[in-house]
Amino acid sequence: MNLFRSAALNARVLLTAPVREVRNRWMQKQLASPMFVPFYHRVADTHPNDWTISCHQFERHVNYCESRFDLIGLDELQRRVEQKDSPRPSVTFSFDDGYAENCDFALPLLAERGIPCIYFVAIDHLQRQIPFPHDCEAGVPLAVNTLTQLREIAAMGIEIGLHTRNHVDFSKVTDQRTVHHEITNAKQELEQMIGSRVRYFAFPYGLPAQLTRVAIDAVYESGMEGFCSAFGGYNTVGRDSFHIRRFHGDTCFARLQNWLSFDPEKLRREPAIDYRIGHGASAREFGRVNSEALPV
């Protein structure tokens, strides 16, 4: 993001702050405060790229959220959504992929402060110590977590989730046997690896094209309690709680502030994700909400 766009966004956040504050107070009175789930990949001060944030920037994010929001786990987020009981805006930190450097600063920071976090890993990369293809293509094969690190992460109190076996793109994979191998079998193996239940799944890439019905069915039938997308979205009371919407923990602080101050226009622009879960369930559009009920 260039300096001009960053300055313009920062100015917009400041100018609209009074209106957003009024809206957020109204939502709190209605027990309808939004629930935010930023996702990160790698926190490190070396090899900066689009999926890396520096230690200083990440700590700034944590400090900002800790001072302004309830910090909750995904189970509490789902409870608030289902019971329409969200008295204060909340944040849940999440990580995708499984980079080794996250154990140097980011995860210890969250653990020391007792901040809930869910850490999604692609298990084949971890087991075989294979760098991710996008890192190899960039000429920097970054280290992934080891099994020992993963168990240490779990021992810190950080929840471990599944990010498939091979970081697969489900917009290109529809064969049920492959989907089963990447989700159901991988979930069982991950549970054996960490010695505890795996409750949540995060789609690699996480855009609408990847959120296929066959893959969502596999998540549900495996016994997991929900899946995370990554196309940029809000969790609000009364939505479907099985689909947890996330946005990128951006290195541009003004963009992060913009997401965390709640923008109804973003809600209106969210794509609809259609799927069926449960026996005899009918198709439902879970991507949209009645945003007209929100103050503008």
CSV table of N, CA and C in Angstrom, one decimal, residues 9-113:
chain,number,residue,atom,x,y,z
A,9,LEU,N,-6.6,6.6,3.7
A,9,LEU,CA,-7.4,5.6,4.5
A,9,LEU,C,-7.3,6.1,6.0
A,10,ASN,N,-6.2,6.5,6.4
A,10,ASN,CA,-6.0,7.0,7.8
A,10,ASN,C,-6.9,8.2,8.1
A,11,ALA,N,-7.0,9.1,7.1
A,11,ALA,CA,-7.9,10.3,7.2
A,11,ALA,C,-9.3,9.9,7.2
A,12,ARG,N,-9.7,8.9,6.4
A,12,ARG,CA,-11.1,8.4,6.4
A,12,ARG,C,-11.5,7.8,7.8
A,13,VAL,N,-10.6,7.0,8.3
A,13,VAL,CA,-10.8,6.4,9.6
A,13,VAL,C,-11.1,7.5,10.7
A,14,LEU,N,-10.2,8.5,10.7
A,14,LEU,CA,-10.3,9.6,11.7
A,14,LEU,C,-11.6,10.4,11.5
A,15,LEU,N,-12.0,10.7,10.2
A,15,LEU,CA,-13.2,11.5,9.9
A,15,LEU,C,-14.5,10.8,10.2
A,16,THR,N,-14.5,9.5,10.0
A,16,THR,CA,-15.7,8.7,10.3
A,16,THR,C,-15.8,8.1,11.7
A,17,ALA,N,-14.7,8.4,12.5
A,17,ALA,CA,-14.7,7.8,13.9
A,17,ALA,C,-15.9,8.1,14.7
A,18,PRO,N,-16.4,9.4,14.7
A,18,PRO,CA,-17.6,9.7,15.6
A,18,PRO,C,-18.8,8.9,15.2
A,19,VAL,N,-19.0,8.8,13.8
A,19,VAL,CA,-20.2,8.1,13.4
A,19,VAL,C,-20.1,6.6,13.7
A,20,ARG,N,-18.9,6.0,13.6
A,20,ARG,CA,-18.7,4.6,13.9
A,20,ARG,C,-18.8,4.4,15.4
A,21,GLU,N,-18.4,5.3,16.2
A,21,GLU,CA,-18.5,5.2,17.7
A,21,GLU,C,-20.0,5.2,18.1
A,22,VAL,N,-20.8,6.0,17.5
A,22,VAL,CA,-22.3,6.0,17.7
A,22,VAL,C,-22.9,4.7,17.3
A,23,ARG,N,-22.5,4.2,16.1
A,23,ARG,CA,-23.0,2.9,15.6
A,23,ARG,C,-22.6,1.8,16.6
A,24,ASN,N,-21.4,1.8,17.0
A,24,ASN,CA,-20.9,0.7,17.8
A,24,ASN,C,-21.5,0.7,19.2
A,25,ARG,N,-21.8,1.9,19.8
A,25,ARG,CA,-22.5,1.9,21.0
A,25,ARG,C,-23.9,1.4,20.9
A,26,TRP,N,-24.6,1.7,19.8
A,26,TRP,CA,-25.9,1.2,19.5
A,26,TRP,C,-25.9,-0.3,19.4
A,27,MET,N,-24.9,-0.9,18.7
A,27,MET,CA,-24.8,-2.3,18.6
A,27,MET,C,-24.5,-3.0,19.9
A,28,GLN,N,-23.7,-2.3,20.8
A,28,GLN,CA,-23.5,-2.9,22.1
A,28,GLN,C,-24.8,-3.0,22.9
A,29,LYS,N,-25.6,-1.9,22.9
A,29,LYS,CA,-26.9,-1.9,23.6
A,29,LYS,C,-27.8,-3.0,23.1
A,30,GLN,N,-27.7,-3.4,21.8
A,30,GLN,CA,-28.5,-4.5,21.2
A,30,GLN,C,-27.9,-5.8,21.4
A,31,LEU,N,-26.8,-5.9,22.1
A,31,LEU,CA,-26.0,-7.2,22.3
A,31,LEU,C,-25.6,-7.7,20.9
A,32,ALA,N,-25.3,-6.8,20.0
A,32,ALA,CA,-25.0,-7.2,18.6
A,32,ALA,C,-23.7,-6.7,18.2
A,33,SER,N,-22.7,-6.6,19.1
A,33,SER,CA,-21.4,-6.1,18.7
A,33,SER,C,-20.7,-7.1,17.7
A,34,PRO,N,-19.9,-6.5,16.8
A,34,PRO,CA,-19.3,-7.4,15.8
A,34,PRO,C,-18.1,-8.2,16.4
A,35,MET,N,-17.8,-9.3,15.8
A,35,MET,CA,-16.7,-10.2,16.3
A,35,MET,C,-15.7,-10.3,15.1
A,36,PHE,N,-14.5,-9.9,15.4
A,36,PHE,CA,-13.5,-9.8,14.4
A,36,PHE,C,-12.5,-10.9,14.5
A,37,VAL,N,-12.1,-11.5,13.4
A,37,VAL,CA,-11.1,-12.5,13.4
A,37,VAL,C,-10.0,-12.2,12.3
A,38,PRO,N,-8.9,-11.5,12.7
A,38,PRO,CA,-7.8,-11.2,11.8
A,38,PRO,C,-7.0,-12.5,11.7
A,39,PHE,N,-6.4,-12.7,10.5
A,39,PHE,CA,-5.5,-13.9,10.3
A,39,PHE,C,-4.1,-13.4,9.9
A,40,TYR,N,-3.2,-14.1,10.4
A,40,TYR,CA,-1.8,-13.9,10.1
A,40,TYR,C,-1.1,-15.1,9.5
A,41,HIS,N,0.1,-15.0,9.0
A,41,HIS,CA,0.8,-16.2,8.5
A,41,HIS,C,2.1,-16.3,9.2
A,42,ARG,N,2.9,-15.2,9.1
A,42,ARG,CA,4.3,-15.3,9.6
A,42,ARG,C,4.7,-14.0,10.3
A,43,VAL,N,5.1,-14.0,11.5
A,43,VAL,CA,5.6,-12.8,12.3
A,43,VAL,C,7.1,-13.0,12.4
A,44,ALA,N,7.9,-12.1,11.7
A,44,ALA,CA,9.3,-12.2,11.7
A,44,ALA,C,9.9,-10.9,11.2
A,45,ASP,N,11.1,-10.6,11.5
A,45,ASP,CA,11.8,-9.4,11.0
A,45,ASP,C,12.7,-9.7,9.8
A,46,THR,N,12.7,-10.9,9.3
A,46,THR,CA,13.6,-11.2,8.1
A,46,THR,C,12.7,-11.6,7.0
A,47,HIS,N,13.2,-11.4,5.8
A,47,HIS,CA,12.5,-11.8,4.5
A,47,HIS,C,11.1,-11.3,4.5
A,48,PRO,N,10.9,-10.0,4.5
A,48,PRO,CA,9.6,-9.4,4.4
A,48,PRO,C,8.9,-9.7,3.1
A,49,ASN,N,7.6,-10.0,3.2
A,49,ASN,CA,6.8,-10.3,2.0
A,49,ASN,C,5.4,-10.1,2.3
A,50,ASP,N,4.5,-10.4,1.4
A,50,ASP,CA,3.0,-10.1,1.6
A,50,ASP,C,2.4,-10.9,2.7
A,51,TRP,N,3.0,-12.0,3.1
A,51,TRP,CA,2.4,-12.8,4.2
A,51,TRP,C,3.3,-12.8,5.5
A,52,THR,N,4.1,-11.7,5.6
A,52,THR,CA,4.9,-11.6,6.8
A,52,THR,C,4.6,-10.2,7.4
A,53,ILE,N,4.6,-10.1,8.7
A,53,ILE,CA,4.4,-8.9,9.5
A,53,ILE,C,5.6,-8.9,10.5
A,54,SER,N,6.1,-7.7,10.7
A,54,SER,CA,7.3,-7.6,11.7
A,54,SER,C,6.8,-7.8,13.1
A,55,CYS,N,7.7,-8.1,14.0
A,55,CYS,CA,7.4,-8.3,15.4
A,55,CYS,C,6.9,-7.0,16.0
A,56,HIS,N,7.4,-5.9,15.6
A,56,HIS,CA,7.0,-4.6,16.2
A,56,HIS,C,5.5,-4.3,15.7
A,57,GLN,N,5.2,-4.6,14.4
A,57,GLN,CA,3.9,-4.3,13.9
A,57,GLN,C,2.9,-5.3,14.6
A,58,PHE,N,3.3,-6.5,14.8
A,58,PHE,CA,2.3,-7.5,15.4
A,58,PHE,C,2.1,-7.1,16.8
A,59,GLU,N,3.1,-6.7,17.6
A,59,GLU,CA,2.9,-6.3,18.9
A,59,GLU,C,2.0,-5.1,19.0
A,60,ARG,N,2.1,-4.2,18.0
A,60,ARG,CA,1.2,-3.0,18.0
A,60,ARG,C,-0.2,-3.5,17.8
A,61,HIS,N,-0.5,-4.4,16.9
A,61,HIS,CA,-1.8,-5.0,16.7
A,61,HIS,C,-2.3,-5.6,18.0
A,62,VAL,N,-1.5,-6.3,18.7
A,62,VAL,CA,-2.0,-7.0,19.9
A,62,VAL,C,-2.3,-5.9,21.0
A,63,ASN,N,-1.4,-4.9,21.1
A,63,ASN,CA,-1.7,-3.9,22.1
A,63,ASN,C,-2.9,-3.2,21.9
A,64,TYR,N,-3.2,-2.8,20.6
A,64,TYR,CA,-4.4,-2.1,20.2
A,64,TYR,C,-5.6,-2.9,20.5
A,65,CYS,N,-5.6,-4.2,20.2
A,65,CYS,CA,-6.8,-5.0,20.4
A,65,CYS,C,-7.0,-5.3,21.9
A,66,GLU,N,-5.9,-5.5,22.6
A,66,GLU,CA,-6.0,-5.8,24.0
A,66,GLU,C,-6.7,-4.6,24.8
A,67,SER,N,-6.4,-3.4,24.3
A,67,SER,CA,-6.9,-2.3,25.0
A,67,SER,C,-8.4,-1.9,24.7
A,68,ARG,N,-8.9,-2.5,23.6
A,68,ARG,CA,-10.2,-2.0,23.1
A,68,ARG,C,-11.3,-3.1,22.9
A,69,PHE,N,-10.9,-4.4,23.0
A,69,PHE,CA,-11.8,-5.5,22.6
A,69,PHE,C,-11.8,-6.6,23.6
A,70,ASP,N,-12.9,-7.4,23.7
A,70,ASP,CA,-12.8,-8.7,24.3
A,70,ASP,C,-11.9,-9.6,23.5
A,71,LEU,N,-11.0,-10.3,24.0
A,71,LEU,CA,-10.2,-11.2,23.3
A,71,LEU,C,-10.7,-12.6,23.6
A,72,ILE,N,-11.3,-13.3,22.6
A,72,ILE,CA,-12.0,-14.6,22.8
A,72,ILE,C,-11.5,-15.7,21.9
A,73,GLY,N,-11.9,-16.9,22.2
A,73,GLY,CA,-11.6,-18.0,21.3
A,73,GLY,C,-12.8,-18.2,20.3
A,74,LEU,N,-12.6,-19.1,19.4
A,74,LEU,CA,-13.7,-19.3,18.4
A,74,LEU,C,-14.9,-19.9,19.0
A,75,ASP,N,-14.8,-20.7,20.1
A,75,ASP,CA,-15.9,-21.3,20.7
A,75,ASP,C,-16.8,-20.2,21.3
A,76,GLU,N,-16.2,-19.2,21.9
A,76,GLU,CA,-17.0,-18.1,22.5
A,76,GLU,C,-17.6,-17.3,21.4
A,77,LEU,N,-16.9,-17.1,20.3
A,77,LEU,CA,-17.4,-16.4,19.2
A,77,LEU,C,-18.7,-17.1,18.6
A,78,GLN,N,-18.6,-18.4,18.5
A,78,GLN,CA,-19.8,-19.1,18.0
A,78,GLN,C,-20.9,-19.0,19.0
A,79,ARG,N,-20.6,-19.0,20.3
A,79,ARG,CA,-21.7,-18.9,21.3
A,79,ARG,C,-22.4,-17.5,21.1
A,80,ARG,N,-21.6,-16.5,21.0
A,80,ARG,CA,-22.2,-15.1,20.8
A,80,ARG,C,-23.0,-15.0,19.6
A,81,VAL,N,-22.5,-15.6,18.5
A,81,VAL,CA,-23.3,-15.6,17.2
A,81,VAL,C,-24.6,-16.3,17.4
A,82,GLU,N,-24.6,-17.5,17.9
A,82,GLU,CA,-25.8,-18.4,18.0
A,82,GLU,C,-26.8,-17.8,19.0
A,83,GLN,N,-26.3,-17.3,20.2
A,83,GLN,CA,-27.2,-16.9,21.2
A,83,GLN,C,-27.6,-15.4,21.1
A,84,LYS,N,-27.0,-14.7,20.1
A,84,LYS,CA,-27.3,-13.3,19.8
A,84,LYS,C,-26.9,-12.5,21.1
A,85,ASP,N,-25.7,-12.8,21.6
A,85,ASP,CA,-25.3,-12.2,22.9
A,85,ASP,C,-23.9,-11.8,22.7
A,86,SER,N,-23.7,-10.6,22.1
A,86,SER,CA,-22.3,-10.1,21.9
A,86,SER,C,-22.3,-8.7,22.5
A,87,PRO,N,-22.0,-8.6,23.8
A,87,PRO,CA,-22.2,-7.3,24.5
A,87,PRO,C,-21.0,-6.3,24.2
A,88,ARG,N,-19.9,-6.8,23.8
A,88,ARG,CA,-18.8,-5.9,23.4
A,88,ARG,C,-18.1,-6.5,22.1
A,89,PRO,N,-17.5,-5.6,21.3
A,89,PRO,CA,-16.8,-6.1,20.2
A,89,PRO,C,-15.6,-6.9,20.6
A,90,SER,N,-15.3,-7.9,19.8
A,90,SER,CA,-14.3,-8.9,20.2
A,90,SER,C,-13.3,-9.2,19.1
A,91,VAL,N,-12.2,-9.7,19.4
A,91,VAL,CA,-11.1,-10.1,18.5
A,91,VAL,C,-10.7,-11.5,18.8
A,92,THR,N,-10.5,-12.3,17.8
A,92,THR,CA,-9.9,-13.6,17.9
A,92,THR,C,-8.7,-13.7,17.0
A,93,PHE,N,-7.5,-13.9,17.5
A,93,PHE,CA,-6.3,-14.0,16.7
A,93,PHE,C,-6.2,-15.4,16.0
A,94,SER,N,-5.8,-15.4,14.7
A,94,SER,CA,-5.6,-16.7,14.1
A,94,SER,C,-4.4,-16.7,13.2
A,95,PHE,N,-3.8,-17.8,13.0
A,95,PHE,CA,-2.6,-18.0,12.1
A,95,PHE,C,-2.9,-19.1,11.1
A,96,ASP,N,-2.4,-19.0,9.9
A,96,ASP,CA,-2.4,-20.1,8.9
A,96,ASP,C,-1.1,-20.5,8.5
A,97,ASP,N,-1.0,-21.8,8.1
A,97,ASP,CA,0.2,-22.4,7.4
A,97,ASP,C,1.0,-23.1,8.5
A,98,GLY,N,1.7,-22.4,9.3
A,98,GLY,CA,2.6,-23.0,10.3
A,98,GLY,C,4.1,-22.7,10.1
A,99,TYR,N,4.5,-21.4,10.2
A,99,TYR,CA,5.8,-21.0,10.1
A,99,TYR,C,6.6,-21.1,11.4
A,100,ALA,N,7.8,-21.6,11.3
A,100,ALA,CA,8.6,-21.8,12.5
A,100,ALA,C,8.9,-20.5,13.3
A,101,GLU,N,9.1,-19.4,12.6
A,101,GLU,CA,9.4,-18.2,13.3
A,101,GLU,C,8.3,-17.7,14.2
A,102,ASN,N,7.1,-18.1,14.0
A,102,ASN,CA,6.0,-17.7,14.9
A,102,ASN,C,6.3,-18.1,16.4
A,103,CYS,N,7.1,-19.1,16.5
A,103,CYS,CA,7.5,-19.6,17.9
A,103,CYS,C,8.5,-18.7,18.6
A,104,ASP,N,9.1,-17.8,17.8
A,104,ASP,CA,10.2,-16.9,18.4
A,104,ASP,C,9.6,-15.7,19.1
A,105,PHE,N,8.5,-15.2,18.6
A,105,PHE,CA,8.0,-14.0,19.2
A,105,PHE,C,6.4,-14.0,19.4
A,106,ALA,N,5.7,-14.2,18.3
A,106,ALA,CA,4.3,-13.9,18.3
A,106,ALA,C,3.5,-14.9,19.2
A,107,LEU,N,3.8,-16.1,19.1
A,107,LEU,CA,3.0,-17.1,20.0
A,107,LEU,C,3.4,-17.0,21.4
A,108,PRO,N,4.7,-16.8,21.8
A,108,PRO,CA,5.0,-16.6,23.2
A,108,PRO,C,4.3,-15.3,23.7
A,109,LEU,N,4.3,-14.3,22.9
A,109,LEU,CA,3.6,-13.0,23.3
A,109,LEU,C,2.2,-13.3,23.7
A,110,LEU,N,1.4,-14.0,22.8
A,110,LEU,CA,0.0,-14.2,23.1
A,110,LEU,C,-0.2,-15.1,24.3
A,111,ALA,N,0.7,-16.1,24.4
A,111,ALA,CA,0.6,-17.1,25.5
A,111,ALA,C,0.8,-16.4,26.8
A,112,GLU,N,1.9,-15.6,26.9
A,112,GLU,CA,2.2,-14.9,28.1
A,112,GLU,C,1.1,-14.0,28.6
A,113,ARG,N,0.4,-13.4,27.7
A,113,ARG,CA,-0.7,-12.5,28.0
A,113,ARG,C,-2.0,-13.2,28.2
